[in-house]
Coordinates of N, CA and C in Angstrom, one line a residue:
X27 N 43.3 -53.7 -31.7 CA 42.9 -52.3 -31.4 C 41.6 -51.9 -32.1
X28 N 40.9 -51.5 -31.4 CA 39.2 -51.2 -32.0 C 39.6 -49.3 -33.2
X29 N 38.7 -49.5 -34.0 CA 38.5 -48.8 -35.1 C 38.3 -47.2 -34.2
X30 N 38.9 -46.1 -34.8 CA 38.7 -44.9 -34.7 C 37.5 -44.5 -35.0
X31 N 36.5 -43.9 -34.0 CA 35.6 -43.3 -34.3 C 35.2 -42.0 -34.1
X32 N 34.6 -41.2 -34.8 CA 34.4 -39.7 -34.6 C 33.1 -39.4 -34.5
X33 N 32.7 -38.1 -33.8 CA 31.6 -37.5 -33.4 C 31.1 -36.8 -35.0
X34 N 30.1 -36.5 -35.0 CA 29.7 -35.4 -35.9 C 30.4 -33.9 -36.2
X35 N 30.7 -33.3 -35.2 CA 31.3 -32.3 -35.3 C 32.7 -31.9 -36.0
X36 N 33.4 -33.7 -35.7 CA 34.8 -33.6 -36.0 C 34.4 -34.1 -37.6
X37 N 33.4 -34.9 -38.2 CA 33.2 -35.4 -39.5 C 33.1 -34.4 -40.3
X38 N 32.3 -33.8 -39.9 CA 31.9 -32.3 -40.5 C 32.5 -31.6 -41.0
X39 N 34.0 -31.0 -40.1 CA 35.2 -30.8 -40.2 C 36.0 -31.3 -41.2
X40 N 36.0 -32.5 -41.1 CA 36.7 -33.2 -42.0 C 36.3 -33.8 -43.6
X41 N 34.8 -33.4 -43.5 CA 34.5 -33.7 -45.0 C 34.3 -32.5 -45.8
X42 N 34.2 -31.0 -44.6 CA 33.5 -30.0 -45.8 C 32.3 -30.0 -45.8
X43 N 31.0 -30.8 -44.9 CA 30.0 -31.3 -44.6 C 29.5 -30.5 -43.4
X44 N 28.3 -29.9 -43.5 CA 27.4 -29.3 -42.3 C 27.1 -30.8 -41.5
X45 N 27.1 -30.4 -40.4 CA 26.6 -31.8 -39.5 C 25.0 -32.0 -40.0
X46 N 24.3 -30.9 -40.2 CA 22.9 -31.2 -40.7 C 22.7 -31.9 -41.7
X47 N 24.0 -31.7 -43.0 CA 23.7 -32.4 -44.0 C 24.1 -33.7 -43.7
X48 N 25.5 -34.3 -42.9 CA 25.6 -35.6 -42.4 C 24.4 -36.4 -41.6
X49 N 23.6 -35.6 -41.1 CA 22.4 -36.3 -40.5 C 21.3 -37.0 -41.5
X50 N 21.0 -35.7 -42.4 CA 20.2 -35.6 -43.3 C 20.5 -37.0 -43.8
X51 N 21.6 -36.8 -44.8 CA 22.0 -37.9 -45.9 C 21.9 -39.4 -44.4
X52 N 22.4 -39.4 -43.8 CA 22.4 -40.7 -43.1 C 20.4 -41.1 -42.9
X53 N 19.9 -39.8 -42.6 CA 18.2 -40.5 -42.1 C 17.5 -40.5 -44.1
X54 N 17.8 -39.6 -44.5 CA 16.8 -39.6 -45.7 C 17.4 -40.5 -47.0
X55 N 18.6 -40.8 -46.7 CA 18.9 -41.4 -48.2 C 20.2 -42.6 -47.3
X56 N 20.3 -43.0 -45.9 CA 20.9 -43.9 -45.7 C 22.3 -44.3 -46.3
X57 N 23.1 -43.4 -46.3 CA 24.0 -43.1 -47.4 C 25.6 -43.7 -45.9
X58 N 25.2 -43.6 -44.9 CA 25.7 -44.3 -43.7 C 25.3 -44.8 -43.2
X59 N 25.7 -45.5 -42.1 CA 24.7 -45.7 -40.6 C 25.9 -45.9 -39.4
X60 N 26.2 -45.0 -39.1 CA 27.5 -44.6 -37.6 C 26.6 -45.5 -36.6
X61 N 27.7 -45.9 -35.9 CA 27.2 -46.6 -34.3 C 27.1 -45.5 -33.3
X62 N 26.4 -45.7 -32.6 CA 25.6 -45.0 -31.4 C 26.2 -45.3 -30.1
X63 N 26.4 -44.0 -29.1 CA 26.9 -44.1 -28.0 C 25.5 -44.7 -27.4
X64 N 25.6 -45.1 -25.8 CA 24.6 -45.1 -24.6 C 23.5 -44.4 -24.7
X65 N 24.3 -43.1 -24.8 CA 23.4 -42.1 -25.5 C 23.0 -41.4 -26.4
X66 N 23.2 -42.2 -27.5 CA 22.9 -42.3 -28.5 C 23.5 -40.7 -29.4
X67 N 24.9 -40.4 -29.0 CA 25.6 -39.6 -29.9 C 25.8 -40.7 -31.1
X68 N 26.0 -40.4 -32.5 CA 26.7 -40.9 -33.6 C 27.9 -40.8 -33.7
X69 N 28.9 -42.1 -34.2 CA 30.4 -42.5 -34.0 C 30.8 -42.9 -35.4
X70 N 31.7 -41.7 -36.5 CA 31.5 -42.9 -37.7 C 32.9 -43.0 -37.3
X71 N 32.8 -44.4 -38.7 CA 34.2 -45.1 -38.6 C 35.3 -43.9 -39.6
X72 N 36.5 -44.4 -40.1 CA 37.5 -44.2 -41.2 C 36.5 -43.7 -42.2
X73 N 36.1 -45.2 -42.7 CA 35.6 -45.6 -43.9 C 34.6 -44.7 -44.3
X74 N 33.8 -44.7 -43.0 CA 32.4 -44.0 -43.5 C 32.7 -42.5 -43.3
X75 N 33.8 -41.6 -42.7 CA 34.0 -40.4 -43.2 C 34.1 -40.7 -44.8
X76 N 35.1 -41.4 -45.1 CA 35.8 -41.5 -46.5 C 34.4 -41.1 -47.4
X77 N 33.9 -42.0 -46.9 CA 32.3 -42.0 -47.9 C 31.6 -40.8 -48.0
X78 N 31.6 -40.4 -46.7 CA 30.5 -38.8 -46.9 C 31.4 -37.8 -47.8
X79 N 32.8 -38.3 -47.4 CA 34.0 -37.0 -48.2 C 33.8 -37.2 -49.4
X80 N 33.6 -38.7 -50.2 CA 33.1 -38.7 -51.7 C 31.8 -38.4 -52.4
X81 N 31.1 -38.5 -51.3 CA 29.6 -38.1 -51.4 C 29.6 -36.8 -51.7
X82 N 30.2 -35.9 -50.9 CA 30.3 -34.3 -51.0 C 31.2 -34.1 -52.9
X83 N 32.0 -34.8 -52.7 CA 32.8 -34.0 -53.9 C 32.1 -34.8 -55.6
X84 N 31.2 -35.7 -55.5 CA 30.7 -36.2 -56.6 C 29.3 -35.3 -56.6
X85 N 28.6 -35.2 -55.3 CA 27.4 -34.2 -55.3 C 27.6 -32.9 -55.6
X86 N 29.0 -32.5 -55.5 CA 29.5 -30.9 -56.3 C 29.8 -31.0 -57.6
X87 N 30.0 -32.5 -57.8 CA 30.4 -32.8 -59.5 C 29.1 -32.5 -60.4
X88 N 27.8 -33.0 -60.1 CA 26.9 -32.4 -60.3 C 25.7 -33.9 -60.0
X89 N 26.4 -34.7 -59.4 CA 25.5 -36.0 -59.3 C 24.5 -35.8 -58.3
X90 N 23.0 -36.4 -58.4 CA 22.1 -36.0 -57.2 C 22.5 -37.4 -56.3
X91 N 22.5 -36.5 -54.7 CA 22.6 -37.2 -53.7 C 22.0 -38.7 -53.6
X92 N 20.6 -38.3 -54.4 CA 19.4 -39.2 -53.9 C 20.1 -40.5 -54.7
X93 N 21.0 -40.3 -56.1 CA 21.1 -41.0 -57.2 C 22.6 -42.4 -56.4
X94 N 23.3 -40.7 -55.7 CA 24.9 -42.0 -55.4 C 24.8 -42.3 -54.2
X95 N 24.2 -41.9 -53.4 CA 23.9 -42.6 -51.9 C 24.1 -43.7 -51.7
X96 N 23.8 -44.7 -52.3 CA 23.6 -46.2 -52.4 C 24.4 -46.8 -53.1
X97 N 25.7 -46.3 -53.4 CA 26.5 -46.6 -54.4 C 27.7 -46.9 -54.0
X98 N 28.3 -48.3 -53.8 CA 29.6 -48.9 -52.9 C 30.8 -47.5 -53.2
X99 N 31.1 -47.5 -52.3 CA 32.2 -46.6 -51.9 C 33.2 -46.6 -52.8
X100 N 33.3 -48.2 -53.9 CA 34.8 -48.6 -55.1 C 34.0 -47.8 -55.8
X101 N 32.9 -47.0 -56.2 CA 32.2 -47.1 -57.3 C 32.1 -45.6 -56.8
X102 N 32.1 -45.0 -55.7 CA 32.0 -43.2 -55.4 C 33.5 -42.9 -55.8
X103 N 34.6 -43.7 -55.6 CA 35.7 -43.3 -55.9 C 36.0 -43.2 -57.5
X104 N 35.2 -43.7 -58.2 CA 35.7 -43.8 -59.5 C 35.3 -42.2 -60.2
X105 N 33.7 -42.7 -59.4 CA 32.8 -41.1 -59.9 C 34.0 -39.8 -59.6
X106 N 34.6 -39.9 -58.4 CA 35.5 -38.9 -58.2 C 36.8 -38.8 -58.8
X107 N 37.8 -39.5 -59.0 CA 38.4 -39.5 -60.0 C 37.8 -38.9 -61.4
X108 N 37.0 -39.6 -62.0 CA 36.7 -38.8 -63.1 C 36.1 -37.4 -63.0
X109 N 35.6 -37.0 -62.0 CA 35.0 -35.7 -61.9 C 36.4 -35.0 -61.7
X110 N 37.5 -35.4 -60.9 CA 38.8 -34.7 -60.7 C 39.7 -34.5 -61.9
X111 N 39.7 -35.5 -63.3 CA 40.0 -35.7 -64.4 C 39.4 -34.5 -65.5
X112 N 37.8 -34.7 -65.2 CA 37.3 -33.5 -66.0 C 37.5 -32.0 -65.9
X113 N 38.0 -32.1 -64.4 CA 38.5 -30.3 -64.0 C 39.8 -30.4 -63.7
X114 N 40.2 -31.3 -64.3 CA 41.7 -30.9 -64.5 C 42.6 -30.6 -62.8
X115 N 42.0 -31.2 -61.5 CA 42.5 -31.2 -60.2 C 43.2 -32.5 -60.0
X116 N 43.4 -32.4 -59.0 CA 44.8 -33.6 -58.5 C 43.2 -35.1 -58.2
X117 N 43.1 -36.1 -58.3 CA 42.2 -36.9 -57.4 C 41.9 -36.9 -56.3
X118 N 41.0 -37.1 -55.6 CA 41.5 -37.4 -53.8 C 42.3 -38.5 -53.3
X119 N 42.6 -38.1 -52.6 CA 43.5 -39.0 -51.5 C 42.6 -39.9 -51.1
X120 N 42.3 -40.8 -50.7 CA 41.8 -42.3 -50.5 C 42.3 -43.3 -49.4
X121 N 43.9 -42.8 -49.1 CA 44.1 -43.5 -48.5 C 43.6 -43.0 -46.5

C-alpha cells in the first residue's frame, strides 16, 4: 500500500504551521522536500509532517530555524523532549 500523503493545507492544520511558513522552511532552509503532483501541488509524507511538527515546537523552544533545519529528525525529537522536560509538559507523541 503506497504512503499517505497530504496537501499543504491539511499539514498546516496538523502541525500548527501557516502553509507560508511550510513553503518558506522547505525553499529557504530545505528543512523537507514533499513530492509533487503533475501539477506540481506538494504531497508530504507521515514522516515529513512529523518533522515540520518538531520543527515548530523546538523553534518555539527558542532554537533558530536556520540552526535545526538540517537536523535528522532522531535528533529534533530529542531537542523536543527536552524542551517538553524543561516546561514541565507531557512530550510529543511521535508515534
Amino acid at each position: 500500500m503506497a504512503e499517505a500523503h497530504y496537501p499543504i493545507q491539511v499539514v498546516a492544520r496538523m502541525t500548527g504551521l501557516s502553509a507560508h511558513a511550510v513553503r518558506i522552511w522547505e525553499q529557504r532552509y530545505r528543512a523537507v522536500e514533499p513530492q509533487r503532483t503533475p501539477t506540481q501541488r506538494r504531497l508530504y509524507s507521515p514522516g515529513q509532517v512529523e518533522r515540520l511538527g518538531l520543527l515548530r515546537e523546538v523553534t518555539q523552544g527558542g532554537h533558530s530555524i536556520r540552526l535545526v533545519a538540517q537536523l535528522p529528525t532522531e535528533h529534533l525529537r530529542r531537542l523536543a523532549a527536552e524542551a517538553a522536560r524543561r516546561s514541565g509538559s507531557a512530550p510529543p507523541d511521535t508515534t
